[in-house]
PDB file of C-alpha atoms in Angstrom:
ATOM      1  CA  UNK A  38     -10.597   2.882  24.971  1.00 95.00           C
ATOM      2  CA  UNK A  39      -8.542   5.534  23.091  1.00 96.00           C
ATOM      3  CA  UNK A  40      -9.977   9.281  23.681  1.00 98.00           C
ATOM      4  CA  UNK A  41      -8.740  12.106  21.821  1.00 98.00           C
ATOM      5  CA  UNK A  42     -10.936  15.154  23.717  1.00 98.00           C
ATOM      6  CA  UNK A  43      -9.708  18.558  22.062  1.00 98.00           C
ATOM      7  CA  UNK A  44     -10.107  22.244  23.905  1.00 98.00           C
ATOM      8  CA  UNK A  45      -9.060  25.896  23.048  1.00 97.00           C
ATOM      9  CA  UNK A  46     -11.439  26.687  19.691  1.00 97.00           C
ATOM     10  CA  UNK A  47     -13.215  29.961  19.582  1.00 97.00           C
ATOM     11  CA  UNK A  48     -13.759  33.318  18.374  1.00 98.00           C
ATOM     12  CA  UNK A  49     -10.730  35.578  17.312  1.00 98.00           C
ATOM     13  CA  UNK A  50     -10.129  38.412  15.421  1.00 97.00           C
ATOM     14  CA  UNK A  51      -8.078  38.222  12.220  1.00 97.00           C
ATOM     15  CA  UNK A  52      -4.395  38.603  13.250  1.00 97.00           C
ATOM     16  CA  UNK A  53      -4.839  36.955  16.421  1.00 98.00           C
ATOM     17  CA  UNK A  54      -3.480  33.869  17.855  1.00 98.00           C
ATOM     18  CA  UNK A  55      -5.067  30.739  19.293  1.00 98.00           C
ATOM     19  CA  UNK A  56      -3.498  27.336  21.184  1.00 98.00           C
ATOM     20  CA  UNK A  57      -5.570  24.278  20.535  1.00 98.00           C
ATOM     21  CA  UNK A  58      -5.156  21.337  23.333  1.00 98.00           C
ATOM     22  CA  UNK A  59      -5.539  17.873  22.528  1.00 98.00           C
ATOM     23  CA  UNK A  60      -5.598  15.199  25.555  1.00 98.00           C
ATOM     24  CA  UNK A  61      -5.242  11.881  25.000  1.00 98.00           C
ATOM     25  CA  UNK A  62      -6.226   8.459  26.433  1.00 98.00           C
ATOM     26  CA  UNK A  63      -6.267   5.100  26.678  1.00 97.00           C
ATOM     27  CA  UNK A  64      -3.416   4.629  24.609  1.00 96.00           C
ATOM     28  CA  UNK A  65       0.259   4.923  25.198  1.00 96.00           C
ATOM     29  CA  UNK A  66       0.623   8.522  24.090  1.00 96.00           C
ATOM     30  CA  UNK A  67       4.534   8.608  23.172  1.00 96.00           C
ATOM     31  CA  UNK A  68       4.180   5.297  20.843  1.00 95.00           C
ATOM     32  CA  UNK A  69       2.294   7.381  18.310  1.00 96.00           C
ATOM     33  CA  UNK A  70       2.814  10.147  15.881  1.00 96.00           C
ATOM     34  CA  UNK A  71      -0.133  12.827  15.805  1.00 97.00           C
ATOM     35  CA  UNK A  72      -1.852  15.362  13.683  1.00 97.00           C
ATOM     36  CA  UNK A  73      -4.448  18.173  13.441  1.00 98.00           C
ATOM     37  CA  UNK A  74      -6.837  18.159  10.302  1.00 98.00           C
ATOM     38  CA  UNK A  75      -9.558  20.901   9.931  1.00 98.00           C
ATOM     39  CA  UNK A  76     -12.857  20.989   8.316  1.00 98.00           C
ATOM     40  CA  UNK A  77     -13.882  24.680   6.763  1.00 98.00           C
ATOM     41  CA  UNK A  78     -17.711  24.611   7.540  1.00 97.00           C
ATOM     42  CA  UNK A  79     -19.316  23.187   4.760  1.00 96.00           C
ATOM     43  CA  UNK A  80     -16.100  21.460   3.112  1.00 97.00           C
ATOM     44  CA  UNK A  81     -14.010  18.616   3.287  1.00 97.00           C
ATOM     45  CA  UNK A  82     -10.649  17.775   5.258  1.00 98.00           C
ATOM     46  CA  UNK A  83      -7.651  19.377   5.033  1.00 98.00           C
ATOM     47  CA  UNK A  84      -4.637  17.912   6.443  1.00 98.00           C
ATOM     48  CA  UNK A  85      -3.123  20.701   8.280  1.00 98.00           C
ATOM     49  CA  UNK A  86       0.057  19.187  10.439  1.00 97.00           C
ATOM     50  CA  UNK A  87       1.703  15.696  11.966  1.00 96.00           C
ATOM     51  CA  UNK A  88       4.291  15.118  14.541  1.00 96.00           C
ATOM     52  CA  UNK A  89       6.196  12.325  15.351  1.00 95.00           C
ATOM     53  CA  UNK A  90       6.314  10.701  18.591  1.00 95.00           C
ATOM     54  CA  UNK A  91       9.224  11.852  20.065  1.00 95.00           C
ATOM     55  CA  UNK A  92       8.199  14.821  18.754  1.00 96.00           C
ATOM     56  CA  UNK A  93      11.842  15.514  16.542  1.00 96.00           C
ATOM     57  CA  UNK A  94       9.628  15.680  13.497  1.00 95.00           C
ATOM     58  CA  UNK A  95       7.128  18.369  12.082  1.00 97.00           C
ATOM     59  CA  UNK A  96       5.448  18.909   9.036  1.00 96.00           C
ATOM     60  CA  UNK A  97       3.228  21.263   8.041  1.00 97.00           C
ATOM     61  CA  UNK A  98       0.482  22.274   5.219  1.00 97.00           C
ATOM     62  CA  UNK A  99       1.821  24.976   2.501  1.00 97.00           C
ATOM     63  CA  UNK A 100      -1.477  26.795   3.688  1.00 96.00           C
ATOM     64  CA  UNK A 101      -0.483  27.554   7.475  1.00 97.00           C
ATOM     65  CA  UNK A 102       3.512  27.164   7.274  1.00 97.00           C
ATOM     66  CA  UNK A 103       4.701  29.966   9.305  1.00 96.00           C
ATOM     67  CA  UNK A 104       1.863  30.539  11.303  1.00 97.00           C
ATOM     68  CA  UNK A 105       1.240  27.580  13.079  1.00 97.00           C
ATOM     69  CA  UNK A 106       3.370  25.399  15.095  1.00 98.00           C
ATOM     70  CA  UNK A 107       2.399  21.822  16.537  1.00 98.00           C
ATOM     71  CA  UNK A 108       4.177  20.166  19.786  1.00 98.00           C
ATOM     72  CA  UNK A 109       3.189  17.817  22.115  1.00 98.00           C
ATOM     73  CA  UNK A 110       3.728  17.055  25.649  1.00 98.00           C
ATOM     74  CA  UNK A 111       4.722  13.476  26.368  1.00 98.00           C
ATOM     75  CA  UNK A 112       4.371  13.396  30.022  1.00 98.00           C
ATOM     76  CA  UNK A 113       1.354  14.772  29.808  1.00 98.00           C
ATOM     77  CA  UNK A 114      -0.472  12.819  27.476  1.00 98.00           C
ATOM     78  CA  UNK A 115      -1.063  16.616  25.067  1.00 98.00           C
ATOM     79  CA  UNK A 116      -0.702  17.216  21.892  1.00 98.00           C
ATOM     80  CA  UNK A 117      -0.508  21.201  21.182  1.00 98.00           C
ATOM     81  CA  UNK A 118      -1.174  23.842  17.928  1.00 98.00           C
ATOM     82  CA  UNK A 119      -0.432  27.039  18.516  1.00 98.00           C
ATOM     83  CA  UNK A 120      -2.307  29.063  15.524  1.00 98.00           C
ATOM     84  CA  UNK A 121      -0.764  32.768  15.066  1.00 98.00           C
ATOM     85  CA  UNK A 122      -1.745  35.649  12.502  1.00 97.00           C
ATOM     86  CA  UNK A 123      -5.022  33.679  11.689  1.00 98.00           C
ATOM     87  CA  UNK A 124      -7.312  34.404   8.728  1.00 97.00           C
ATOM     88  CA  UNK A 125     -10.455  34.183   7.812  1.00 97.00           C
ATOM     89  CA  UNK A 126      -9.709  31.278   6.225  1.00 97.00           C
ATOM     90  CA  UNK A 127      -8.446  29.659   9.167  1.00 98.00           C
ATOM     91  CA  UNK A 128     -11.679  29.101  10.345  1.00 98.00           C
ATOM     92  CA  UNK A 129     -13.032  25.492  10.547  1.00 98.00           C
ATOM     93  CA  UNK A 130     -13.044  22.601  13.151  1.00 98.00           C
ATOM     94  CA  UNK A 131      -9.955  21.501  14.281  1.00 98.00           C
ATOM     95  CA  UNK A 132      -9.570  17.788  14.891  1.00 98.00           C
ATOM     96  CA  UNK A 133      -6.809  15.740  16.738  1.00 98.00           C
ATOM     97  CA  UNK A 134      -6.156  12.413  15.181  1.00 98.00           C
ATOM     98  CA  UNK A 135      -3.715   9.336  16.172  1.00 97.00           C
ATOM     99  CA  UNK A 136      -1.775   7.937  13.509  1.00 94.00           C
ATOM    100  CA  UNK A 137      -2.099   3.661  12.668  1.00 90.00           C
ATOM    101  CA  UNK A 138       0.018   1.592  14.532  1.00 81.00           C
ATOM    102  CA  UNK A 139       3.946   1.538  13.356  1.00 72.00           C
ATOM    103  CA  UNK A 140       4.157   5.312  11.814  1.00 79.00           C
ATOM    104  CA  UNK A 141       1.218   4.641   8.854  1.00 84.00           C
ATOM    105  CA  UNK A 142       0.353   7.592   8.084  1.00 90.00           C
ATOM    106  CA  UNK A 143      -3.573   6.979   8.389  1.00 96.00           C
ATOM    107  CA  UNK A 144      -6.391   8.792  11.378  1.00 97.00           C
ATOM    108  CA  UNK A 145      -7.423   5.621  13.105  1.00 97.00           C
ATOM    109  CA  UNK A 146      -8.552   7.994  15.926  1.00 97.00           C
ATOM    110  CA  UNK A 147     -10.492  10.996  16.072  1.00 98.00           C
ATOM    111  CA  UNK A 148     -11.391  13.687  18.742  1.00 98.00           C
ATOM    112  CA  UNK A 149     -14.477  15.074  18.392  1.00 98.00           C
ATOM    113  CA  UNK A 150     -13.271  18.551  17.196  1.00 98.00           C
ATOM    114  CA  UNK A 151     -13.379  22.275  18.429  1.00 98.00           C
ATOM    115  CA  UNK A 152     -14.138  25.567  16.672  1.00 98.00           C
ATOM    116  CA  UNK A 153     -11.852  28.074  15.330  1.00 98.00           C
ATOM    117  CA  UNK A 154     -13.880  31.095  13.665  1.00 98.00           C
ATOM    118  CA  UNK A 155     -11.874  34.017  12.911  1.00 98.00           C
ATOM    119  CA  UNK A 156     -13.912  36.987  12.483  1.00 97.00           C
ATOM    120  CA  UNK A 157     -14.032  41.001  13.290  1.00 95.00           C
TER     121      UNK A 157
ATOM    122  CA  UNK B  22       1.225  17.065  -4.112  1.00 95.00           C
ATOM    123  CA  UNK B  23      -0.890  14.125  -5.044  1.00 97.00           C
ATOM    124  CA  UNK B  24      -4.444  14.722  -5.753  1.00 97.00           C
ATOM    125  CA  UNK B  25      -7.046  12.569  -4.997  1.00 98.00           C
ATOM    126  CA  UNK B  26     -10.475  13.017  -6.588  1.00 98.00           C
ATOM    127  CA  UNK B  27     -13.776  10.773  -5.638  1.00 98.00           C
ATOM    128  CA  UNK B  28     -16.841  10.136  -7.635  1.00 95.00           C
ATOM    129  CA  UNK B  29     -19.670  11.158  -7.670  1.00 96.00           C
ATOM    130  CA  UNK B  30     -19.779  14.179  -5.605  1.00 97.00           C
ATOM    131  CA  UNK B  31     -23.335  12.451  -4.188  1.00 97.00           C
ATOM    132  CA  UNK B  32     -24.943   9.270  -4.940  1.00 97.00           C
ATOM    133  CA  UNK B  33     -28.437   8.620  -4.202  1.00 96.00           C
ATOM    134  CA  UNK B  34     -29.256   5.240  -3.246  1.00 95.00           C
ATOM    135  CA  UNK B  35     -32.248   3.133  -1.527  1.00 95.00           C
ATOM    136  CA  UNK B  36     -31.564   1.136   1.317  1.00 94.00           C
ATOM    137  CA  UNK B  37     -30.621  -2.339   0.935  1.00 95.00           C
ATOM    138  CA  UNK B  38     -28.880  -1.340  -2.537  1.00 96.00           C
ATOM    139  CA  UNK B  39     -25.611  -1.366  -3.269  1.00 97.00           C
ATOM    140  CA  UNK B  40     -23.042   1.370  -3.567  1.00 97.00           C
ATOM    141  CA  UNK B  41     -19.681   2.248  -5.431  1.00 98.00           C
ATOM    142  CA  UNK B  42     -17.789   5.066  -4.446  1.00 98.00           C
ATOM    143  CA  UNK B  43     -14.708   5.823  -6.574  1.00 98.00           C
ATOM    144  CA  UNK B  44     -11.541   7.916  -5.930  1.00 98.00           C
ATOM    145  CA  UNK B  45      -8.209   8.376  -8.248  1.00 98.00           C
ATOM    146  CA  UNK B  46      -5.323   9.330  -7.370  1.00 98.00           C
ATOM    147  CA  UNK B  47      -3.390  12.136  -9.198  1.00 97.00           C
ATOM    148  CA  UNK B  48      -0.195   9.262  -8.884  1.00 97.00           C
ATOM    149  CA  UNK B  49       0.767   5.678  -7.947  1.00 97.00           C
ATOM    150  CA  UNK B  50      -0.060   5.678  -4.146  1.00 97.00           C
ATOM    151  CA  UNK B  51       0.217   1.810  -3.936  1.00 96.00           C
ATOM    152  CA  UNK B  52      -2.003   0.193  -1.912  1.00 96.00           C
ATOM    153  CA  UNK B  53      -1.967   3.103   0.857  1.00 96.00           C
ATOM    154  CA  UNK B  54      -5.150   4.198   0.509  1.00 97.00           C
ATOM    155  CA  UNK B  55      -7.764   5.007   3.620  1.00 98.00           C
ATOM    156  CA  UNK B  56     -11.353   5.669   3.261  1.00 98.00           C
ATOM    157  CA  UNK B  57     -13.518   7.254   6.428  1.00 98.00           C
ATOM    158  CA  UNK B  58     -16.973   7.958   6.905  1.00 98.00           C
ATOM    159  CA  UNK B  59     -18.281  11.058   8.354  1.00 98.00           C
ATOM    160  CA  UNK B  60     -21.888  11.622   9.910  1.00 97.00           C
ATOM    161  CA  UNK B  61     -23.386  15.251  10.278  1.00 95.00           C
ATOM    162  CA  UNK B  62     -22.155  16.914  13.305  1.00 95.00           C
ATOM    163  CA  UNK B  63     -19.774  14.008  13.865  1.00 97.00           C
ATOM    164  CA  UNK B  64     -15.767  13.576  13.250  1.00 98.00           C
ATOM    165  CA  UNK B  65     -14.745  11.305  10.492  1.00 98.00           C
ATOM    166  CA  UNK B  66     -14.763   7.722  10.901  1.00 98.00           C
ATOM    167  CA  UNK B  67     -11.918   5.411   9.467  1.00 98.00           C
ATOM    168  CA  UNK B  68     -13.399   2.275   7.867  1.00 98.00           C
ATOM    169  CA  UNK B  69     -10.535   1.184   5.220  1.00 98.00           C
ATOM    170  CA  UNK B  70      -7.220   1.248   5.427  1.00 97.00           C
ATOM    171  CA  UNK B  71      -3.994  -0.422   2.948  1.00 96.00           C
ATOM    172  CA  UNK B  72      -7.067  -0.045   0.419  1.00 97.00           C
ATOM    173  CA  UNK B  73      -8.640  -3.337   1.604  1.00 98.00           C
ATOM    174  CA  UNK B  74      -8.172  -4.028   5.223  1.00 97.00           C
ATOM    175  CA  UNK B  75     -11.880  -2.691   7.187  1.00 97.00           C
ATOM    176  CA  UNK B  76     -10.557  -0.895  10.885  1.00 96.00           C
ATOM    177  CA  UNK B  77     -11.959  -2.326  13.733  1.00 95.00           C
ATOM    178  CA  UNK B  78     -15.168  -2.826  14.080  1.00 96.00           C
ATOM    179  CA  UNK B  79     -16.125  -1.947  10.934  1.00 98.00           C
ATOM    180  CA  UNK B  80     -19.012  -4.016   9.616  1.00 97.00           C
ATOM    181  CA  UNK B  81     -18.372  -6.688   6.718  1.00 97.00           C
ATOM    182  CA  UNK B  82     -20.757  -5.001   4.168  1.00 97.00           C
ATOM    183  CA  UNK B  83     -17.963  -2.386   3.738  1.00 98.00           C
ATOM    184  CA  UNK B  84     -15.234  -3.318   1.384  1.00 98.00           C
ATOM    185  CA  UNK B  85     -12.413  -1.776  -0.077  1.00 98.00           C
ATOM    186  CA  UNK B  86     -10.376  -2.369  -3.725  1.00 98.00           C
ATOM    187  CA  UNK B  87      -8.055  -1.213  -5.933  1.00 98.00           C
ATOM    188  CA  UNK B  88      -4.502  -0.403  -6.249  1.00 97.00           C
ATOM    189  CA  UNK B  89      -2.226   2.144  -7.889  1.00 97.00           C
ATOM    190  CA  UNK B  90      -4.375   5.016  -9.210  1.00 98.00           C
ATOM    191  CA  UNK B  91      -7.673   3.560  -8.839  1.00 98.00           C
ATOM    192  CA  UNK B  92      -9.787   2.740  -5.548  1.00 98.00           C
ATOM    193  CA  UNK B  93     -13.136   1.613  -5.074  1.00 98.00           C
ATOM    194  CA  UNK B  94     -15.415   1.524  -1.992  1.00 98.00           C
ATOM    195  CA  UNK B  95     -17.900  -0.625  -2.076  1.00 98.00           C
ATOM    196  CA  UNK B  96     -21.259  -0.836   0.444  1.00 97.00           C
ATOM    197  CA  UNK B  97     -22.794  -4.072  -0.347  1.00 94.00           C
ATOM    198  CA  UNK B  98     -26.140  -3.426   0.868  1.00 93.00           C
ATOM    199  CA  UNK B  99     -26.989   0.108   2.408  1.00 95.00           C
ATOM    200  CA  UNK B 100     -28.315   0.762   6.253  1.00 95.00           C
ATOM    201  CA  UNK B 101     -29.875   3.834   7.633  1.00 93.00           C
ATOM    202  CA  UNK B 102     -26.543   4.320   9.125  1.00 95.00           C
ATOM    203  CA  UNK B 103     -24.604   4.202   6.408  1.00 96.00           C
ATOM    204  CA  UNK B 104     -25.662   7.533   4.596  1.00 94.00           C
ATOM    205  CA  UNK B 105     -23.135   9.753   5.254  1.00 97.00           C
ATOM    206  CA  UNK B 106     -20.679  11.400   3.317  1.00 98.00           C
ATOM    207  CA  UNK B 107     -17.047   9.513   2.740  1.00 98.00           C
ATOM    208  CA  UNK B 108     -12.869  10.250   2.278  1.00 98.00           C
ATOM    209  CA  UNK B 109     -10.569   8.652   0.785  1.00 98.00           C
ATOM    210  CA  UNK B 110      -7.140   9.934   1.587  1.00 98.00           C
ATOM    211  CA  UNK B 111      -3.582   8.752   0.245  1.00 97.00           C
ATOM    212  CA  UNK B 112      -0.732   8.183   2.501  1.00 96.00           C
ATOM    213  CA  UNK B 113       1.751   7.068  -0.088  1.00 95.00           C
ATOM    214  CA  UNK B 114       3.513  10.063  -0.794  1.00 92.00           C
ATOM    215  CA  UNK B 115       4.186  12.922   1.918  1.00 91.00           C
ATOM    216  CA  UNK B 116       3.719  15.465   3.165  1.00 91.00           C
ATOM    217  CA  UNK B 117       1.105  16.785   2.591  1.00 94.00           C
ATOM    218  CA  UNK B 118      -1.628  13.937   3.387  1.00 96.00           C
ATOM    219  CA  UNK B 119      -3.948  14.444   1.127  1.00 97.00           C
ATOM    220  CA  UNK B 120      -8.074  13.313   0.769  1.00 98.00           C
ATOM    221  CA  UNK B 121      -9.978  13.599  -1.731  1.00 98.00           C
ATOM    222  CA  UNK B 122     -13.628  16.398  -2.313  1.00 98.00           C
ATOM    223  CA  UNK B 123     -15.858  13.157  -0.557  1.00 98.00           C
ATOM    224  CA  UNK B 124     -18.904  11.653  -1.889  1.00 98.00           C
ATOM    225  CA  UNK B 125     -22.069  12.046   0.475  1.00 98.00           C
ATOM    226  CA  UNK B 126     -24.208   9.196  -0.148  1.00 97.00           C
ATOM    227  CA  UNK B 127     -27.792   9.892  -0.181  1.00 95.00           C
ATOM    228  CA  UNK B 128     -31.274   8.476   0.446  1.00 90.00           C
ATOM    229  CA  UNK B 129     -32.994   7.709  -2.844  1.00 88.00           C
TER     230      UNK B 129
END
């Protein structure tokens, strides 16, 4: 069954920098383009970043452009966002999502998230 | 950007009633619309995709309609499990991906 298990959330102070792991299974990895979506506590989802499968591709939200930068790791079944100069607003729950089948751009999978608080 | 709005914020409803979520779309998104239930403590679910086609394993008392600007999600007759709060999200038109405030659907 596909598993999306997600690692790296914690505490950090403003200006700091953070890499969020996302390891995947039970699916073949490379097929698939990925993203990370984040919750704020409280609020709703925010799209944040996608990647294609090759990983030649990158987009990212207007609200972390410049700070954050997704890759992935084919061979090793990762997907990867490293999070620099982070904010206060920056912190929610970072999920890792797979894309539907043939590049639609909808979460048919979901890891179960991790925690990014950014505090002094 | 396209923004997508949903209706009522939350909607109280008794088990074994019937529930309408709406969402509208800022913009034509066509038809790709998906809709995903999320439980407290829990990452989202996706029930809906194409605005009409239920994900797998999703049960048949969830339905989806609609088309251009307009989308409906429809619970035909509410379980315990189905209060929750739910997306929709537009995948017409990107980036960004975009979802809409959610509607958290309450017990009466």
């Amino acid at each position: 069954q596909v598993q999306l298990v997600e690692s790296g959330g914690g505490l950090v102070k403003p200006g700091g920098s953070l890499r969020l792991s996302c390891a995947a299974s039970g699916f073949t990895f490379s097929d698939y383009y990925m993203s990370w979506i984040r919750q704020a506590p409280g609020k709703g989802l925010e799209w944040v970043s996608y990647i294609s499968s090759s990983g030649s591709n990158k987009h990212y939200a207007d609200s972390v452009k410049g700070r954050i930068t997704i890759s992935r790791d084919n061979a090793k079944n990762s997907l990867y966002l490293q999070m620099n100069s982070l904010r206060a607003e920056d912190t929610a729950v970072y999920y890792c999502a797979r894309w539907g089948a043939t590049m639609w751009a909808y979460f048919e999978y979901w890891g179960q998230g991790t925690l990014v608080t950014v505090s002094s | 950007e396209i923004v997508m709005t949903q209706s009522p914020a939350t909607l109280s409803v008794s088990p074994g009633e019937r529930a309408t979520l709406s969402c509208r779309a800022s913009q034509s998104v066509s038809s790709y619309l998906a809709w995903y239930q999320q439980k407290p403590g829990q990452a989202p679910r996706l029930l809906i995709y194409g605005a009409s086609t239920r994900a797998t394993g999703i049960p048949a008392r969830f339905s989806g309609s609609g088309s251009g600007t307009e989308f409906t999600l429809t619970i035909s007759s509410l379980q315990s499990e189905d209060f929750a709060v739910y997306y929709c999200q537009q995948y017409n038109n990107w980036p960004p991906l975009t979802f809409g405030g959610g509607t958290k659907v309450e017990i009466k």
